[in-house]
Each structure stands twice: as C-alpha cells, then as structure tokens.
CSV table of N, CA and C and ligand atoms in Angstrom, one decimal:
chain,number,residue,atom,x,y,z
A,121,UNK,N,58.8,261.1,-54.2
A,121,UNK,CA,58.8,259.8,-54.8
A,121,UNK,C,57.7,259.7,-55.9
A,122,UNK,N,58.1,259.2,-57.0
A,122,UNK,CA,57.1,259.1,-58.1
A,122,UNK,C,56.3,257.8,-58.0
A,123,UNK,N,55.0,257.9,-58.1
A,123,UNK,CA,54.1,256.8,-58.1
A,123,UNK,C,53.8,256.4,-59.5
A,124,UNK,N,53.6,255.1,-59.8
A,124,UNK,CA,53.2,254.7,-61.1
A,124,UNK,C,51.9,255.4,-61.5
A,125,UNK,N,51.7,255.7,-62.8
A,125,UNK,CA,50.5,256.2,-63.3
A,125,UNK,C,50.1,255.3,-64.5
A,126,UNK,N,48.9,255.4,-65.0
A,126,UNK,CA,48.5,254.6,-66.1
A,126,UNK,C,49.4,255.1,-67.3
A,127,UNK,N,49.7,256.3,-67.4
A,127,UNK,CA,50.6,256.8,-68.5
A,127,UNK,C,52.0,256.2,-68.3
A,128,UNK,N,52.5,256.1,-67.1
A,128,UNK,CA,53.9,255.5,-67.0
A,128,UNK,C,53.9,254.0,-67.4
A,129,UNK,N,52.7,253.4,-67.2
A,129,UNK,CA,52.6,252.0,-67.7
A,129,UNK,C,52.6,251.9,-69.2
A,130,UNK,N,51.9,252.9,-69.8
A,130,UNK,CA,51.9,253.0,-71.3
A,130,UNK,C,53.4,253.2,-71.8
A,131,UNK,N,54.0,254.2,-71.1
A,131,UNK,CA,55.4,254.6,-71.5
A,131,UNK,C,56.4,253.4,-71.5
A,132,UNK,N,56.2,252.6,-70.4
A,132,UNK,CA,57.1,251.4,-70.3
A,132,UNK,C,56.5,250.1,-70.9
A,133,UNK,N,55.4,250.3,-71.7
A,133,UNK,CA,54.9,249.2,-72.5
A,133,UNK,C,54.3,248.1,-71.6
A,134,UNK,N,53.9,248.5,-70.4
A,134,UNK,CA,53.2,247.5,-69.5
A,134,UNK,C,51.8,247.3,-69.9
A,135,UNK,N,51.2,248.4,-70.4
A,135,UNK,CA,49.8,248.3,-71.0
A,135,UNK,C,49.9,248.9,-72.4
A,136,UNK,N,48.9,248.3,-73.2
A,136,UNK,CA,49.0,248.8,-74.6
A,136,UNK,C,48.4,250.2,-74.9
A,137,UNK,N,49.0,250.8,-75.9
A,137,UNK,CA,48.5,252.0,-76.4
A,137,UNK,C,49.0,252.2,-77.8
A,138,UNK,N,48.3,253.1,-78.6
A,138,UNK,CA,48.7,253.3,-79.9
A,138,UNK,C,49.8,254.4,-79.9
A,139,UNK,N,51.0,254.1,-79.7
A,139,UNK,CA,52.1,255.0,-79.6
A,139,UNK,C,52.5,255.6,-80.9
A,140,UNK,N,52.5,256.9,-81.1
A,140,UNK,CA,52.9,257.5,-82.4
A,140,UNK,C,54.3,258.1,-82.3
A,141,UNK,N,54.8,258.3,-81.1
A,141,UNK,CA,56.2,258.8,-81.0
A,141,UNK,C,56.7,258.4,-79.7
A,142,UNK,N,58.0,258.0,-79.7
A,142,UNK,CA,58.7,257.8,-78.4
A,142,UNK,C,60.2,258.1,-78.5
A,143,UNK,N,60.7,258.8,-77.5
A,143,UNK,CA,62.2,258.9,-77.4
A,143,UNK,C,62.5,258.8,-75.9
A,144,UNK,N,63.8,259.1,-75.6
A,144,UNK,CA,64.2,259.0,-74.2
A,144,UNK,C,63.4,259.9,-73.2
A,145,UNK,N,62.8,260.9,-73.7
A,145,UNK,CA,62.2,261.9,-72.8
A,145,UNK,C,60.7,262.0,-72.9
A,146,UNK,N,60.2,261.7,-74.1
A,146,UNK,CA,58.8,261.9,-74.4
A,146,UNK,C,58.1,260.7,-75.0
A,147,UNK,N,56.8,260.5,-74.7
A,147,UNK,CA,56.0,259.5,-75.4
A,147,UNK,C,54.7,260.1,-75.8
A,148,UNK,N,54.3,259.8,-77.0
A,148,UNK,CA,53.0,260.3,-77.5
A,148,UNK,C,52.1,259.2,-78.0
A,149,UNK,N,50.9,259.2,-77.6
A,149,UNK,CA,50.0,258.1,-78.0
A,149,UNK,C,48.6,258.6,-78.2
A,150,UNK,N,47.8,257.8,-78.9
A,150,UNK,CA,46.4,258.2,-79.2
A,150,UNK,C,45.5,258.2,-78.0
A,151,UNK,N,44.7,259.2,-77.7
A,151,UNK,CA,43.8,259.2,-76.6
A,151,UNK,C,42.8,258.1,-76.8
A,152,UNK,N,42.5,257.4,-75.7
A,152,UNK,CA,41.6,256.2,-75.8
A,152,UNK,C,40.1,256.7,-76.1
A,153,UNK,N,39.8,257.9,-75.8
A,153,UNK,CA,38.4,258.5,-76.0
A,153,UNK,C,38.6,259.8,-76.8
A,154,UNK,N,38.9,259.7,-78.1
A,154,UNK,CA,39.2,260.9,-78.8
A,154,UNK,C,38.1,261.9,-79.0
A,155,UNK,N,38.4,263.1,-78.8
A,155,UNK,CA,37.5,264.2,-78.9
A,155,UNK,C,37.5,265.0,-80.2
A,156,UNK,N,38.4,264.5,-81.1
A,156,UNK,CA,38.6,265.0,-82.4
A,156,UNK,C,39.2,264.0,-83.3
A,157,UNK,N,39.2,264.1,-84.7
A,157,UNK,CA,39.8,263.1,-85.5
A,157,UNK,C,41.2,262.8,-85.2
A,158,UNK,N,42.0,263.8,-84.8
A,158,UNK,CA,43.3,263.6,-84.2
A,158,UNK,C,43.3,264.0,-82.8
A,159,UNK,N,43.6,263.1,-81.9
A,159,UNK,CA,43.7,263.4,-80.4
A,159,UNK,C,44.8,262.6,-79.8
A,160,UNK,N,45.8,263.2,-79.6
A,160,UNK,CA,47.1,262.6,-79.2
A,160,UNK,C,47.5,263.2,-77.9
A,161,UNK,N,48.0,262.3,-77.0
A,161,UNK,CA,48.5,262.8,-75.7
A,161,UNK,C,50.0,262.8,-75.8
A,162,UNK,N,50.6,263.9,-75.4
A,162,UNK,CA,52.1,264.0,-75.5
A,162,UNK,C,52.6,264.1,-74.0
A,163,UNK,N,53.4,263.2,-73.6
A,163,UNK,CA,53.7,263.0,-72.2
A,163,UNK,C,55.2,262.9,-71.9
A,164,UNK,N,55.6,263.6,-70.9
A,164,UNK,CA,57.1,263.4,-70.5
A,164,UNK,C,57.2,262.0,-69.9
A,165,UNK,N,58.3,261.3,-70.1
A,165,UNK,CA,58.5,260.0,-69.6
A,165,UNK,C,58.6,260.0,-68.0
A,166,UNK,N,59.1,261.1,-67.5
A,166,UNK,CA,59.1,261.2,-66.0
A,166,UNK,C,57.8,261.7,-65.5
A,167,UNK,N,57.4,261.3,-64.3
A,167,UNK,CA,56.1,261.8,-63.8
A,167,UNK,C,56.2,263.1,-63.1
A,168,UNK,N,55.5,264.1,-63.7
A,168,UNK,CA,55.3,265.4,-63.1
A,168,UNK,C,53.7,265.4,-62.9
A,169,UNK,N,53.2,265.4,-61.7
A,169,UNK,CA,51.8,265.2,-61.6
A,169,UNK,C,50.9,266.3,-62.3
A,170,UNK,N,51.3,267.6,-62.0
A,170,UNK,CA,50.4,268.6,-62.5
A,170,UNK,C,51.3,269.8,-62.9
A,171,UNK,N,50.8,270.8,-63.5
A,171,UNK,CA,51.6,272.0,-63.8
A,171,UNK,C,52.1,272.6,-62.5
A,172,UNK,N,51.4,272.5,-61.5
A,172,UNK,CA,51.8,273.0,-60.2
A,172,UNK,C,53.1,272.4,-59.7
A,173,UNK,N,53.5,271.3,-60.2
A,173,UNK,CA,54.7,270.6,-59.8
A,173,UNK,C,55.9,270.8,-60.7
A,174,UNK,N,55.7,271.7,-61.7
A,174,UNK,CA,56.8,272.0,-62.7
A,174,UNK,C,57.9,272.8,-62.0
A,175,UNK,N,59.1,272.3,-62.2
A,175,UNK,CA,60.3,273.1,-61.6
A,175,UNK,C,61.2,273.5,-62.8
A,176,UNK,N,62.1,274.4,-62.5
A,176,UNK,CA,63.0,274.9,-63.5
A,176,UNK,C,63.7,273.7,-64.2
A,177,UNK,N,64.1,272.7,-63.5
A,177,UNK,CA,64.8,271.6,-64.1
A,177,UNK,C,63.9,270.9,-65.2
A,178,UNK,N,62.6,271.1,-65.2
A,178,UNK,CA,61.7,270.4,-66.2
A,178,UNK,C,61.6,271.3,-67.5
A,179,UNK,N,62.2,272.4,-67.5
A,179,UNK,CA,62.0,273.3,-68.6
A,179,UNK,C,62.5,272.7,-69.9
A,180,UNK,N,63.6,272.0,-70.0
A,180,UNK,CA,64.0,271.5,-71.3
A,180,UNK,C,63.0,270.4,-71.8
A,181,UNK,N,62.6,269.5,-70.9
A,181,UNK,CA,61.6,268.4,-71.3
A,181,UNK,C,60.3,269.0,-71.7
A,182,UNK,N,59.8,270.0,-71.0
A,182,UNK,CA,58.5,270.6,-71.3
A,182,UNK,C,58.6,271.4,-72.6
A,183,UNK,N,59.7,272.0,-72.9
A,183,UNK,CA,59.9,272.7,-74.1
A,183,UNK,C,59.9,271.7,-75.3
A,184,UNK,N,60.4,270.5,-75.1
A,184,UNK,CA,60.5,269.4,-76.1
A,184,UNK,C,59.0,269.0,-76.5
A,185,UNK,N,58.1,269.1,-75.5
A,185,UNK,CA,56.7,268.7,-75.8
A,185,UNK,C,56.2,269.4,-77.0
A,186,UNK,N,56.6,270.7,-77.2
A,186,UNK,CA,56.1,271.5,-78.3
A,186,UNK,C,56.8,271.1,-79.6
A,187,UNK,N,58.1,270.7,-79.5
A,187,UNK,CA,58.8,270.3,-80.7
A,187,UNK,C,58.1,269.0,-81.2
A,188,UNK,N,57.8,268.1,-80.3
A,188,UNK,CA,57.2,266.9,-80.7
A,188,UNK,C,55.7,267.1,-81.2
A,189,UNK,N,55.0,268.0,-80.5
A,189,UNK,CA,53.6,268.3,-81.0
A,189,UNK,C,53.7,268.8,-82.4
A,190,UNK,N,54.6,269.7,-82.7
A,190,UNK,CA,54.7,270.2,-84.1
A,190,UNK,C,55.0,269.1,-85.1
A,191,UNK,N,55.9,268.3,-84.7
A,191,UNK,CA,56.3,267.1,-85.6
A,191,UNK,C,55.1,266.2,-85.8
A,192,UNK,N,54.4,265.9,-84.8
A,192,UNK,CA,53.2,265.0,-84.9
A,192,UNK,C,52.1,265.6,-85.7
A,193,UNK,N,51.9,266.9,-85.5
A,193,UNK,CA,50.8,267.7,-86.3
A,193,UNK,C,51.2,267.6,-87.8
A,194,UNK,N,52.5,267.8,-88.1
A,194,UNK,CA,52.9,267.7,-89.5
A,194,UNK,C,52.7,266.3,-90.1
A,195,UNK,N,53.1,265.3,-89.3
A,195,UNK,CA,52.9,263.9,-89.7
A,195,UNK,C,51.4,263.6,-90.0
A,196,UNK,N,50.6,264.2,-89.3
A,196,UNK,CA,49.1,263.9,-89.4
A,196,UNK,C,48.5,264.9,-90.4
A,197,UNK,N,49.3,265.8,-91.0
A,197,UNK,CA,48.8,266.7,-92.0
A,197,UNK,C,47.8,267.7,-91.5
A,198,UNK,N,47.9,268.1,-90.2
A,198,UNK,CA,46.9,269.1,-89.7
A,198,UNK,C,47.6,270.4,-89.3
A,199,UNK,N,48.9,270.5,-89.7
A,199,UNK,CA,49.7,271.7,-89.2
A,199,UNK,C,49.2,272.9,-89.9
A,200,UNK,N,48.7,272.8,-91.2
A,200,UNK,CA,48.4,274.1,-91.9
A,200,UNK,C,46.9,274.5,-91.5
A,201,UNK,N,46.0,273.6,-91.4
A,201,UNK,CA,44.7,274.0,-91.0
A,201,UNK,C,44.7,274.4,-89.5
A,202,UNK,N,45.6,273.8,-88.7
A,202,UNK,CA,45.7,274.2,-87.3
A,202,UNK,C,45.2,273.1,-86.4
A,203,UNK,N,45.6,273.3,-85.1
A,203,UNK,CA,45.2,272.4,-84.1
A,203,UNK,C,45.3,273.1,-82.7
A,204,UNK,N,44.9,272.4,-81.7
A,204,UNK,CA,44.8,273.0,-80.4
A,204,UNK,C,45.7,272.1,-79.4
A,205,UNK,N,46.4,272.8,-78.5
A,205,UNK,CA,47.2,272.1,-77.5
A,205,UNK,C,46.6,272.5,-76.2
A,206,UNK,N,46.3,271.5,-75.3
A,206,UNK,CA,45.6,271.7,-74.1
A,206,UNK,C,46.4,271.0,-73.0
A,207,UNK,N,46.5,271.7,-71.9
A,207,UNK,CA,47.1,271.1,-70.6
A,207,UNK,C,46.1,271.4,-69.5
A,208,UNK,N,45.5,270.4,-68.9
A,208,UNK,CA,44.6,270.6,-67.8
A,208,UNK,C,45.4,270.5,-66.5
A,209,UNK,N,45.0,271.3,-65.6
A,209,UNK,CA,45.6,271.3,-64.2
A,209,UNK,C,44.5,271.2,-63.1
A,210,UNK,N,44.5,270.1,-62.5
A,210,UNK,CA,43.6,269.8,-61.3
A,210,UNK,C,42.1,269.9,-61.7
A,211,UNK,N,41.3,269.9,-60.7
A,211,UNK,CA,39.9,269.6,-60.7
A,211,UNK,C,39.1,270.6,-61.6
A,212,UNK,N,39.2,271.9,-61.5
A,212,UNK,CA,38.5,272.8,-62.3
A,212,UNK,C,38.7,272.6,-63.8
A,213,UNK,N,39.9,272.2,-64.2
A,213,UNK,CA,40.2,272.0,-65.6
A,213,UNK,C,39.8,270.6,-66.0
A,214,UNK,N,39.4,269.7,-65.1
A,214,UNK,CA,39.0,268.4,-65.5
A,214,UNK,C,40.2,267.4,-65.6
A,215,UNK,N,41.3,267.7,-64.9
A,215,UNK,CA,42.4,266.8,-65.0
A,215,UNK,C,42.0,265.4,-64.4
A,216,UNK,N,42.2,264.3,-65.2
A,216,UNK,CA,41.9,263.0,-64.7
A,216,UNK,C,43.2,262.2,-64.3
A,217,UNK,N,44.2,262.4,-65.1
A,217,UNK,CA,45.4,261.6,-65.0
A,217,UNK,C,46.5,262.5,-64.5
A,218,UNK,N,47.0,262.2,-63.3
A,218,UNK,CA,48.0,263.1,-62.6
A,218,UNK,C,49.4,262.7,-63.1
A,219,UNK,N,49.6,262.8,-64.3
A,219,UNK,CA,50.9,262.7,-65.0
A,219,UNK,C,50.8,263.7,-66.1
A,220,UNK,N,51.6,264.8,-66.0
A,220,UNK,CA,51.5,265.9,-66.9
A,220,UNK,C,51.4,265.4,-68.3
A,221,UNK,N,50.5,266.0,-69.1
A,221,UNK,CA,50.3,265.6,-70.5
A,221,UNK,C,49.7,266.8,-71.3
A,222,UNK,N,50.1,266.9,-72.5
A,222,UNK,CA,49.5,267.9,-73.4
A,222,UNK,C,48.6,267.1,-74.4
A,223,UNK,N,47.4,267.6,-74.5
A,223,UNK,CA,46.5,267.1,-75.6
A,223,UNK,C,46.8,267.8,-76.9
A,224,UNK,N,46.9,267.1,-78.0
A,224,UNK,CA,47.0,267.7,-79.3
A,224,UNK,C,45.7,267.3,-80.0
A,225,UNK,N,44.9,268.2,-80.4
A,225,UNK,CA,43.6,268.0,-81.0
A,225,UNK,C,43.5,268.7,-82.3
A,226,UNK,N,43.0,268.0,-83.3
A,226,UNK,CA,42.8,268.6,-84.6
A,226,UNK,C,42.1,267.7,-85.6
A,227,UNK,N,42.2,268.1,-86.9
A,227,UNK,CA,41.5,267.3,-87.9
A,227,UNK,C,40.1,267.8,-88.2
A,228,UNK,N,39.7,268.8,-87.5
A,228,UNK,CA,38.3,269.4,-87.8
A,228,UNK,C,38.4,270.8,-87.2
A,229,UNK,N,37.4,271.7,-87.5
A,229,UNK,CA,37.3,273.0,-86.8
A,229,UNK,C,36.9,272.7,-85.4
A,230,UNK,N,37.6,273.2,-84.5
A,230,UNK,CA,37.4,272.9,-83.1
A,230,UNK,C,36.5,273.8,-82.3
A,231,UNK,N,36.0,274.9,-82.9
A,231,UNK,CA,35.1,275.8,-82.2
A,231,UNK,C,35.8,276.6,-81.2
A,232,UNK,N,35.0,277.3,-80.4
A,232,UNK,CA,35.6,278.2,-79.4
A,232,UNK,C,36.2,277.3,-78.3
A,233,UNK,N,37.2,277.9,-77.5
A,233,UNK,CA,37.9,277.2,-76.5
A,233,UNK,C,37.0,276.8,-75.4
A,234,UNK,N,36.2,277.8,-74.9
A,234,UNK,CA,35.2,277.5,-73.8
A,234,UNK,C,33.8,277.9,-74.2
A,235,UNK,N,32.8,277.0,-74.1
A,235,UNK,CA,31.5,277.4,-74.5
A,235,UNK,C,30.6,277.7,-73.3
B,201,5GP,P1,43.0,264.9,-68.6
B,201,5GP,O1,41.5,265.0,-68.3
B,201,5GP,O2,43.7,264.3,-67.4
B,201,5GP,O3,43.6,266.1,-69.1
B,201,5GP,O4,43.1,263.8,-69.8
B,201,5GP,C1,43.3,262.5,-69.6
B,201,5GP,C2,43.1,261.8,-71.0
B,201,5GP,O5,43.6,260.5,-70.9
B,201,5GP,C3,41.6,261.7,-71.3
B,201,5GP,O6,41.3,262.4,-72.6
B,201,5GP,C4,41.4,260.2,-71.4
B,201,5GP,O7,40.5,259.8,-72.5
B,201,5GP,C5,42.8,259.7,-71.7
B,201,5GP,N1,43.0,258.3,-71.1
B,201,5GP,C6,42.7,257.9,-69.9
B,201,5GP,N2,43.1,256.6,-69.7
B,201,5GP,C7,43.7,256.3,-70.9
B,201,5GP,C8,44.3,255.1,-71.3
B,201,5GP,O8,44.4,254.1,-70.6
B,201,5GP,N3,44.9,255.0,-72.6
B,201,5GP,C9,44.8,256.1,-73.4
B,201,5GP,N4,45.4,256.0,-74.6
B,201,5GP,N5,44.2,257.3,-73.0
B,201,5GP,C10,43.7,257.3,-71.8
C-alpha cells in the first residue's frame, strides 16, 4: 500500500511547488533548497520509496526519467556544459524523502562527485 509523501502532495497539487514539467507518469519541480543554479527533482507520479523497491514493471517509467531530465536540461540551457543526475538510496546516501526521485543539478561546475 502506498502512503502519501510530500512529493505525492506536490504531484497532486495539494501543496505548492515550482513545477517545470508534468505528464501522466512524471512530475519535475524545483528543489526547495537548491544546491546549484539549476536543481530540479524529477519524480515518478507513483510512489516507489527507494531504489531497493524498484521492480521490473517500473522500468518504463524510470527510463522516462532520463528522457525528461534531458528535455529539462535543454530547456534550461545546461545540456552542453553538462549536469549531474543523482539518486540517493537510504541513510548512507542521505535520502530524506522516501519517494523515488532523481536530482538534476547544473548551471555551474559541480566539482568532484564525493569530496
Ligand atoms: P533526498 O535527500 O531525499 O535525495 O532529497 C530530497 C530533496 O527534496 C532535498 O534536496 C530537499 O531540499 C527537497 N525537498 C524536501 N522537501 C521539499 C518540498 O516540500 N518542496 C520541494 N520543492 N523540495 C523539497
């Protein structure tokens, strides 16, 4: 059974967010605490809590995250300089919201992945 998350409330417009893309499967919105000039969260509309919960039936929707990421990067003019896509899973990665999401970060040189 899926429990509501803060992201599902954003997806269903129950709470506000700066949504930059939405379709039947995916919603993308600006991170409330951006870590880069462009910081967008790309989220499946269905709740998958973590990468550990990914099943074969999710493969099409998770593949679509990349199509949407590339489209948004182009719209923000960061596709040529580049950007980083991050998916955190559980405590050691610092996952805070247990609704699968991809961070799209860019708009400046991001430095090494882990310092
Ligand atoms: P995680 O650490 O789970 O990978 O990332 C969660 C992200 O969600 C964080 O970067 C955090 O700033 C963002 N976030 C948390 N709550 C909200 C919210 O209510 N609205 C938006 N737009 N972003 C949020």
